[in-house]
């Protein structure tokens, strides 16, 4: 959104036809650039890209897959603002797609409408474009995609499609598009890629868990040569889901929410695959409170003994889109209250401070 909600104002101005598409693109590019540089300046090693969205990341994935409902009269090619915002907000002649809560957060997403007749095609190159954009600024990023299985599990059967239609049956149709995106990211120089598979924390049956195994087995050869991070968040994994996660083919790293996933730490201590990375989500991405650094550090030290020093990465519990942007702008807050708080910009600094402390470069004053 930007520290002063710059994106919100730019979008409203564009929707009201008071500014051009070029004006909107400029605001968006400036926001992305400032965030990448801010994270780089704060010492963050794994900086995400493709986390910016004009509206919603699930809608961005729907665009990437070309899964536009017929009522929007999209005729193919790269999806532009008209089609994208029509799906999000409707237009004079057709309603928007349904919106629902993103798990138990205040964020909402546009629900994909799918059926057996959807013709998927690679229709938005946003993930690759933003990776290249960051690279041109001298920032090497980890492109983030919503994983194929979570995308389908978060979808609904389109109007006129049987309610009993198996959305997971579409997996073989969308995997080829994911392969194209991965191949382009590799060609552009990506060395890491992140798939968000938050549905792994839901109560899934064995068939649903099997879909993860099948999807990543199919992607394995395309992912070869890349470090692959699968990120989960918002809750504990069941022992079955954890077993599925650590058994996925071609995966290098696992991201776990250790703030809400209080039991997950025990699963890691019992069984963690040798030589793999753990992205330990100890800094809460969903609230505005400063981290209990001493407590986080002791959690990290215990995990380091299991995972290994060079394979433990300090991380946030989830995306920082769920918290306020920057405490710097809160000029009227009482100093004591301010000292209890950490917004997104401050959480990034906490992540780096914990990583340094873990590496033996403890900033005593900060901690």
CSV table of C-alpha atoms in Angstrom, one decimal:
chain,number,residue,atom,x,y,z
A,1,UNK,CA,0.0,0.0,0.0
A,2,UNK,CA,2.9,2.3,0.8
A,3,UNK,CA,3.7,4.0,4.1
A,4,UNK,CA,1.2,6.8,3.4
A,5,UNK,CA,-1.3,4.6,1.4
A,6,UNK,CA,0.1,5.9,-1.9
A,7,UNK,CA,-1.3,3.0,-3.8
A,8,UNK,CA,-4.8,3.4,-2.5
A,9,UNK,CA,-4.9,7.1,-3.7
A,10,UNK,CA,-3.3,6.2,-7.0
A,11,UNK,CA,-5.9,3.5,-7.6
A,12,UNK,CA,-8.8,5.6,-6.7
A,13,UNK,CA,-7.6,8.4,-9.0
A,14,UNK,CA,-7.1,5.9,-11.8
A,15,UNK,CA,-10.6,4.4,-11.3
A,16,UNK,CA,-12.1,7.9,-11.3
A,17,UNK,CA,-10.4,8.6,-14.6
A,18,UNK,CA,-8.5,11.5,-13.0
A,19,UNK,CA,-5.1,9.9,-13.8
A,20,UNK,CA,-3.6,7.7,-16.5
A,21,UNK,CA,-2.4,4.1,-16.5
A,22,UNK,CA,1.1,5.4,-16.7
A,23,UNK,CA,0.6,7.5,-13.6
A,24,UNK,CA,-0.6,4.4,-11.7
A,25,UNK,CA,2.4,2.3,-13.0
A,26,UNK,CA,4.8,5.0,-11.8
A,27,UNK,CA,3.4,5.0,-8.3
A,28,UNK,CA,3.6,1.2,-8.2
A,29,UNK,CA,7.1,1.0,-9.5
A,30,UNK,CA,8.3,3.6,-7.0
A,31,UNK,CA,6.7,1.7,-4.1
A,32,UNK,CA,8.3,-1.6,-5.2
A,33,UNK,CA,11.7,0.0,-5.6
A,34,UNK,CA,11.6,1.7,-2.2
A,35,UNK,CA,10.6,-1.5,-0.4
A,36,UNK,CA,13.3,-3.6,-2.1
A,37,UNK,CA,15.9,-1.0,-1.3
A,38,UNK,CA,14.7,-0.7,2.3
A,39,UNK,CA,14.9,-4.4,2.8
A,40,UNK,CA,18.3,-4.6,1.2
A,41,UNK,CA,19.5,-1.7,3.3
A,42,UNK,CA,18.2,-3.5,6.5
A,43,UNK,CA,20.5,-6.4,5.7
A,44,UNK,CA,17.8,-8.9,4.5
A,45,UNK,CA,19.3,-11.7,2.5
A,46,UNK,CA,16.1,-13.3,1.0
A,47,UNK,CA,14.1,-10.3,-0.4
A,48,UNK,CA,10.8,-11.3,-1.9
A,49,UNK,CA,9.4,-10.1,-5.2
A,50,UNK,CA,6.0,-10.5,-6.8
A,51,UNK,CA,4.4,-9.7,-3.4
A,52,UNK,CA,3.2,-6.3,-4.7
A,53,UNK,CA,-0.4,-6.4,-6.0
A,54,UNK,CA,-2.7,-3.8,-7.4
A,55,UNK,CA,-5.6,-5.7,-5.8
A,56,UNK,CA,-5.0,-9.2,-4.6
A,57,UNK,CA,-2.4,-12.0,-5.0
A,58,UNK,CA,-4.9,-14.7,-5.8
A,59,UNK,CA,-6.4,-12.5,-8.5
A,60,UNK,CA,-2.8,-12.1,-9.8
A,61,UNK,CA,-2.5,-15.9,-10.0
A,62,UNK,CA,-5.8,-16.1,-11.8
A,63,UNK,CA,-4.4,-13.6,-14.3
A,64,UNK,CA,-1.1,-15.6,-14.6
A,65,UNK,CA,-3.1,-18.7,-15.4
A,66,UNK,CA,-5.5,-16.9,-17.8
A,67,UNK,CA,-8.5,-18.2,-15.8
A,68,UNK,CA,-10.8,-15.3,-16.7
A,69,UNK,CA,-14.5,-16.1,-16.4
A,70,UNK,CA,-16.2,-15.8,-19.9
A,71,UNK,CA,-18.5,-12.9,-18.7
A,72,UNK,CA,-15.5,-10.5,-18.9
A,73,UNK,CA,-15.1,-11.1,-22.7
A,74,UNK,CA,-11.4,-11.4,-22.5
A,75,UNK,CA,-10.0,-12.4,-25.9
A,76,UNK,CA,-6.6,-13.6,-24.9
A,77,UNK,CA,-3.1,-12.1,-24.8
A,78,UNK,CA,-1.6,-10.3,-21.8
A,79,UNK,CA,-4.2,-9.4,-19.2
A,80,UNK,CA,-4.5,-5.6,-18.9
A,81,UNK,CA,-6.0,-3.3,-16.3
A,82,UNK,CA,-9.5,-3.4,-17.8
A,83,UNK,CA,-9.9,-7.1,-17.5
A,84,UNK,CA,-8.0,-7.3,-14.2
A,85,UNK,CA,-10.1,-4.6,-12.4
A,86,UNK,CA,-13.3,-5.8,-14.0
A,87,UNK,CA,-12.7,-9.2,-12.3
A,88,UNK,CA,-12.0,-7.4,-9.0
A,89,UNK,CA,-14.7,-4.7,-9.0
A,90,UNK,CA,-17.1,-5.5,-11.8
A,91,UNK,CA,-18.0,-3.0,-14.5
A,92,UNK,CA,-21.1,-1.3,-16.0
A,93,UNK,CA,-22.4,-4.6,-17.4
A,94,UNK,CA,-21.1,-7.5,-15.2
A,95,UNK,CA,-20.5,-8.1,-11.5
A,96,UNK,CA,-17.2,-8.7,-9.9
A,97,UNK,CA,-16.0,-12.1,-8.8
A,98,UNK,CA,-16.8,-13.2,-5.3
A,99,UNK,CA,-14.5,-12.0,-2.5
A,100,UNK,CA,-13.8,-13.9,0.7
A,101,UNK,CA,-11.6,-13.8,3.7
A,102,UNK,CA,-7.9,-15.0,3.4
A,103,UNK,CA,-7.9,-17.6,6.2
A,104,UNK,CA,-8.6,-15.8,9.5
A,105,UNK,CA,-7.1,-12.4,8.5
A,106,UNK,CA,-8.7,-9.1,7.6
A,107,UNK,CA,-7.3,-9.5,4.1
A,108,UNK,CA,-9.7,-10.6,1.4
A,109,UNK,CA,-9.1,-12.3,-1.9
A,110,UNK,CA,-11.0,-12.8,-5.2
A,111,UNK,CA,-12.1,-16.4,-5.4
A,112,UNK,CA,-11.2,-18.1,-8.7
A,113,UNK,CA,-14.2,-19.6,-10.6
A,114,UNK,CA,-13.1,-22.8,-12.2
A,115,UNK,CA,-14.6,-25.7,-14.1
A,116,UNK,CA,-13.7,-28.5,-16.5
A,117,UNK,CA,-14.0,-26.2,-19.5
A,118,UNK,CA,-11.5,-23.4,-18.4
A,119,UNK,CA,-8.8,-22.9,-21.0
A,120,UNK,CA,-5.7,-22.0,-19.0
A,121,UNK,CA,-3.0,-19.9,-20.7
A,122,UNK,CA,0.1,-18.0,-19.5
A,123,UNK,CA,-1.6,-14.5,-19.5
A,124,UNK,CA,0.3,-12.4,-17.0
A,125,UNK,CA,4.1,-12.1,-16.9
A,126,UNK,CA,4.0,-10.1,-13.7
A,127,UNK,CA,6.2,-12.5,-11.6
A,128,UNK,CA,9.0,-12.4,-14.1
A,129,UNK,CA,8.7,-8.7,-14.9
A,130,UNK,CA,9.0,-7.8,-11.2
A,131,UNK,CA,11.9,-10.1,-10.7
A,132,UNK,CA,13.7,-8.4,-13.7
A,133,UNK,CA,12.7,-5.0,-12.4
A,134,UNK,CA,14.3,-5.6,-9.0
A,135,UNK,CA,17.4,-7.1,-10.7
A,136,UNK,CA,17.8,-3.9,-12.8
A,137,UNK,CA,17.9,-2.0,-9.5
A,138,UNK,CA,20.7,-4.2,-8.3
A,139,UNK,CA,18.5,-6.3,-5.9
A,140,UNK,CA,18.4,-10.1,-6.2
A,141,UNK,CA,15.0,-11.3,-5.1
A,142,UNK,CA,13.1,-14.5,-4.4
A,143,UNK,CA,10.0,-14.5,-6.6
A,144,UNK,CA,6.9,-15.6,-4.7
A,145,UNK,CA,4.0,-17.5,-6.3
A,146,UNK,CA,0.9,-18.9,-4.8
A,147,UNK,CA,1.4,-22.7,-5.1
A,148,UNK,CA,-0.7,-24.7,-7.6
A,149,UNK,CA,-2.4,-26.8,-5.0
A,150,UNK,CA,-3.4,-24.0,-2.7
A,151,UNK,CA,-4.7,-22.0,-5.7
A,152,UNK,CA,-7.1,-24.8,-6.6
A,153,UNK,CA,-8.1,-25.5,-3.0
A,154,UNK,CA,-9.0,-21.8,-2.6
A,155,UNK,CA,-11.1,-21.8,-5.7
A,156,UNK,CA,-14.8,-22.6,-6.2
A,157,UNK,CA,-16.7,-24.3,-9.0
A,158,UNK,CA,-17.9,-21.7,-11.5
A,159,UNK,CA,-21.6,-21.0,-12.1
A,160,UNK,CA,-23.3,-24.0,-13.8
A,161,UNK,CA,-20.5,-26.4,-12.8
A,162,UNK,CA,-21.5,-29.2,-10.4
A,163,UNK,CA,-20.8,-28.4,-6.8
A,164,UNK,CA,-19.1,-31.8,-6.5
A,165,UNK,CA,-16.6,-31.0,-9.3
A,166,UNK,CA,-13.1,-31.8,-8.1
A,167,UNK,CA,-11.0,-28.7,-8.5
A,168,UNK,CA,-7.9,-30.7,-7.9
A,169,UNK,CA,-8.6,-32.5,-11.2
A,170,UNK,CA,-7.4,-29.3,-12.9
A,171,UNK,CA,-3.8,-29.7,-11.6
A,172,UNK,CA,-2.5,-31.3,-14.8
A,173,UNK,CA,-3.9,-28.3,-16.7
A,174,UNK,CA,-2.3,-25.6,-14.6
A,175,UNK,CA,1.1,-27.2,-13.9
A,176,UNK,CA,2.3,-26.6,-17.5
A,177,UNK,CA,1.8,-22.8,-16.9
A,178,UNK,CA,3.7,-22.9,-13.7
A,179,UNK,CA,6.5,-24.7,-15.6
A,180,UNK,CA,6.6,-21.8,-18.1
A,181,UNK,CA,6.8,-19.2,-15.3
A,182,UNK,CA,9.6,-21.2,-13.5
A,183,UNK,CA,11.6,-21.6,-16.8
A,184,UNK,CA,11.4,-17.8,-17.5
A,185,UNK,CA,12.4,-17.0,-13.9
A,186,UNK,CA,15.4,-19.4,-14.2
A,187,UNK,CA,16.4,-17.8,-17.6
A,188,UNK,CA,16.1,-14.3,-15.9
A,189,UNK,CA,18.7,-15.4,-13.3
A,190,UNK,CA,16.6,-16.4,-10.3
A,191,UNK,CA,18.4,-18.7,-7.9
A,192,UNK,CA,15.5,-19.1,-5.3
A,193,UNK,CA,11.7,-19.4,-5.8
A,194,UNK,CA,9.0,-19.4,-3.1
A,195,UNK,CA,5.7,-21.2,-3.4
A,196,UNK,CA,3.1,-20.2,-0.8
A,197,UNK,CA,1.1,-23.3,0.1
A,198,UNK,CA,-0.9,-22.0,3.2
A,199,UNK,CA,-3.7,-24.6,2.7
A,200,UNK,CA,-1.3,-27.2,4.1
A,201,UNK,CA,-2.3,-25.9,7.6
A,202,UNK,CA,-6.0,-26.8,6.9
A,203,UNK,CA,-7.5,-30.1,7.9
A,204,UNK,CA,-6.9,-32.0,4.6
A,205,UNK,CA,-7.7,-35.5,3.7
A,206,UNK,CA,-5.2,-38.0,2.2
A,207,UNK,CA,-6.4,-37.2,-1.4
A,208,UNK,CA,-5.7,-33.5,-0.9
A,209,UNK,CA,-2.3,-34.1,0.6
A,210,UNK,CA,-1.5,-36.5,-2.2
A,211,UNK,CA,-2.1,-33.6,-4.7
A,212,UNK,CA,0.9,-31.7,-3.1
A,213,UNK,CA,3.1,-34.8,-3.6
A,214,UNK,CA,1.9,-35.1,-7.3
A,215,UNK,CA,2.3,-31.4,-8.1
A,216,UNK,CA,5.8,-31.1,-6.9
A,217,UNK,CA,6.9,-34.4,-8.4
A,218,UNK,CA,5.6,-33.0,-11.7
A,219,UNK,CA,7.5,-29.7,-11.3
A,220,UNK,CA,10.7,-31.4,-10.0
A,221,UNK,CA,12.6,-31.4,-13.3
A,222,UNK,CA,11.6,-27.8,-14.2
A,223,UNK,CA,12.7,-26.7,-10.7
A,224,UNK,CA,16.1,-28.4,-11.0
A,225,UNK,CA,18.9,-25.9,-10.4
A,226,UNK,CA,16.8,-23.6,-8.3
A,227,UNK,CA,16.5,-23.5,-4.5
A,228,UNK,CA,12.8,-24.0,-3.8
A,229,UNK,CA,11.1,-22.7,-0.6
A,230,UNK,CA,7.6,-23.9,0.3
A,231,UNK,CA,6.0,-21.5,2.7
A,232,UNK,CA,3.1,-22.3,5.1
A,233,UNK,CA,1.6,-19.9,7.7
A,234,UNK,CA,-1.2,-19.0,10.1
A,235,UNK,CA,-1.4,-22.3,12.0
A,236,UNK,CA,0.2,-25.6,13.0
A,237,UNK,CA,0.7,-28.3,10.4
A,238,UNK,CA,-0.8,-31.7,11.4
A,239,UNK,CA,1.8,-34.5,11.6
A,240,UNK,CA,0.4,-35.8,8.2
A,241,UNK,CA,0.7,-32.5,6.5
A,242,UNK,CA,4.2,-32.0,7.9
A,243,UNK,CA,5.2,-35.4,6.6
A,244,UNK,CA,3.8,-34.5,3.2
A,245,UNK,CA,5.7,-31.2,3.2
A,246,UNK,CA,9.1,-32.6,4.1
A,247,UNK,CA,8.6,-35.4,1.5
A,248,UNK,CA,8.0,-33.0,-1.5
A,249,UNK,CA,10.3,-33.6,-4.4
A,250,UNK,CA,12.8,-30.9,-5.5
A,251,UNK,CA,12.2,-28.7,-2.4
A,252,UNK,CA,15.2,-27.1,-0.6
A,253,UNK,CA,13.5,-25.2,2.2
A,254,UNK,CA,10.4,-25.1,4.3
A,255,UNK,CA,8.9,-21.9,5.8
A,256,UNK,CA,6.9,-22.4,9.0
A,257,UNK,CA,4.9,-20.0,11.1
A,258,UNK,CA,6.3,-20.5,14.6
A,259,UNK,CA,4.2,-17.7,16.1
A,260,UNK,CA,0.8,-19.3,15.5
A,261,UNK,CA,2.2,-22.8,14.9
A,262,UNK,CA,3.2,-23.5,18.4
A,263,UNK,CA,3.3,-27.3,18.0
A,264,UNK,CA,5.2,-27.2,14.7
A,265,UNK,CA,8.5,-26.6,16.5
A,266,UNK,CA,8.1,-30.1,18.1
A,267,UNK,CA,7.6,-31.7,14.7
A,268,UNK,CA,10.8,-30.1,13.5
A,269,UNK,CA,12.7,-31.3,16.5
A,270,UNK,CA,11.5,-34.8,16.0
A,271,UNK,CA,12.1,-35.1,12.3
A,272,UNK,CA,13.8,-32.6,10.0
A,273,UNK,CA,15.4,-33.7,6.7
A,274,UNK,CA,19.2,-33.4,6.6
A,275,UNK,CA,20.7,-30.7,4.4
A,276,UNK,CA,17.4,-28.7,4.0
A,277,UNK,CA,16.8,-25.1,5.0
A,278,UNK,CA,14.3,-24.0,7.7
A,279,UNK,CA,12.8,-20.5,7.3
A,280,UNK,CA,11.8,-20.0,10.9
A,281,UNK,CA,8.9,-17.5,11.2
A,282,UNK,CA,9.6,-16.1,14.7
A,283,UNK,CA,8.7,-12.5,14.0
A,284,UNK,CA,5.0,-12.0,13.9
A,285,UNK,CA,3.8,-10.8,10.6
A,286,UNK,CA,0.2,-10.1,11.8
A,287,UNK,CA,0.4,-7.7,14.7
A,288,UNK,CA,1.9,-4.4,15.6
A,289,UNK,CA,3.9,-5.4,18.7
A,290,UNK,CA,7.7,-5.4,19.1
A,291,UNK,CA,9.2,-8.9,19.1
A,292,UNK,CA,10.3,-10.6,22.4
A,293,UNK,CA,13.8,-10.9,21.0
A,294,UNK,CA,15.2,-13.0,23.9
A,295,UNK,CA,12.4,-15.5,23.6
A,296,UNK,CA,12.8,-15.7,19.7
A,297,UNK,CA,16.5,-16.1,20.1
A,298,UNK,CA,16.2,-19.1,22.4
A,299,UNK,CA,13.7,-20.7,20.0
A,300,UNK,CA,16.1,-20.1,17.2
A,301,UNK,CA,19.1,-21.5,19.1
A,302,UNK,CA,17.1,-24.7,19.9
A,303,UNK,CA,16.2,-25.1,16.2
A,304,UNK,CA,19.8,-24.4,15.1
A,305,UNK,CA,20.9,-27.5,17.1
A,306,UNK,CA,18.5,-29.6,15.0
A,307,UNK,CA,18.7,-27.9,11.5
A,308,UNK,CA,22.3,-26.8,11.5
A,309,UNK,CA,23.9,-23.3,11.7
A,310,UNK,CA,24.1,-22.7,7.9
A,311,UNK,CA,20.6,-24.0,7.2
A,312,UNK,CA,18.5,-21.9,9.6
A,313,UNK,CA,17.0,-18.6,8.2
A,314,UNK,CA,15.3,-16.1,10.4
A,315,UNK,CA,12.0,-15.0,8.9
A,316,UNK,CA,8.6,-13.4,9.6
A,317,UNK,CA,5.7,-15.7,10.4
A,318,UNK,CA,3.9,-14.7,7.2
A,319,UNK,CA,3.8,-11.8,4.7
A,320,UNK,CA,4.1,-8.4,6.3
A,321,UNK,CA,1.0,-7.1,4.3
A,322,UNK,CA,-1.0,-8.0,7.4
A,323,UNK,CA,0.6,-5.3,9.6
A,324,UNK,CA,1.0,-1.5,9.5
A,325,UNK,CA,3.8,-0.2,7.3
A,326,UNK,CA,6.2,2.1,9.2
A,327,UNK,CA,6.3,3.5,12.7
A,328,UNK,CA,8.2,6.5,11.5
A,329,UNK,CA,5.0,8.1,10.4
A,330,UNK,CA,3.4,7.9,13.9
A,331,UNK,CA,4.6,11.3,15.1
A,332,UNK,CA,1.9,11.8,17.8
A,333,UNK,CA,2.4,8.6,19.7
A,334,UNK,CA,3.7,8.7,23.3
A,335,UNK,CA,7.3,7.6,23.3
A,336,UNK,CA,6.8,4.7,25.8
A,337,UNK,CA,3.9,3.3,23.8
A,338,UNK,CA,6.0,3.7,20.6
A,339,UNK,CA,8.8,1.6,22.1
A,340,UNK,CA,6.3,-1.4,22.4
A,341,UNK,CA,5.5,-1.3,18.7
A,342,UNK,CA,7.0,-2.6,15.5
A,343,UNK,CA,5.4,-2.2,12.1
A,344,UNK,CA,6.5,-3.8,8.9
A,345,UNK,CA,9.6,-1.6,8.5
A,346,UNK,CA,10.7,-2.3,12.1
A,347,UNK,CA,9.9,-6.1,11.8
A,348,UNK,CA,12.4,-6.3,9.0
A,349,UNK,CA,15.0,-4.8,11.3
A,350,UNK,CA,14.1,-7.3,14.0
A,351,UNK,CA,14.6,-10.2,11.6
A,352,UNK,CA,18.1,-8.9,10.8
A,353,UNK,CA,19.0,-8.3,14.4
A,354,UNK,CA,18.0,-11.8,15.4
A,355,UNK,CA,20.0,-13.3,12.4
A,356,UNK,CA,23.0,-11.3,13.5
A,357,UNK,CA,22.6,-12.3,17.2
A,358,UNK,CA,22.4,-16.0,16.1
A,359,UNK,CA,25.6,-15.6,14.1
A,360,UNK,CA,27.3,-14.2,17.2
A,361,UNK,CA,27.2,-10.5,16.3
A,362,UNK,CA,24.7,-9.5,19.0
A,363,UNK,CA,23.7,-5.9,19.1
A,364,UNK,CA,23.5,-5.6,22.9
A,365,UNK,CA,21.8,-2.2,22.8
A,366,UNK,CA,19.1,-3.2,20.3
A,367,UNK,CA,18.4,-6.5,22.0
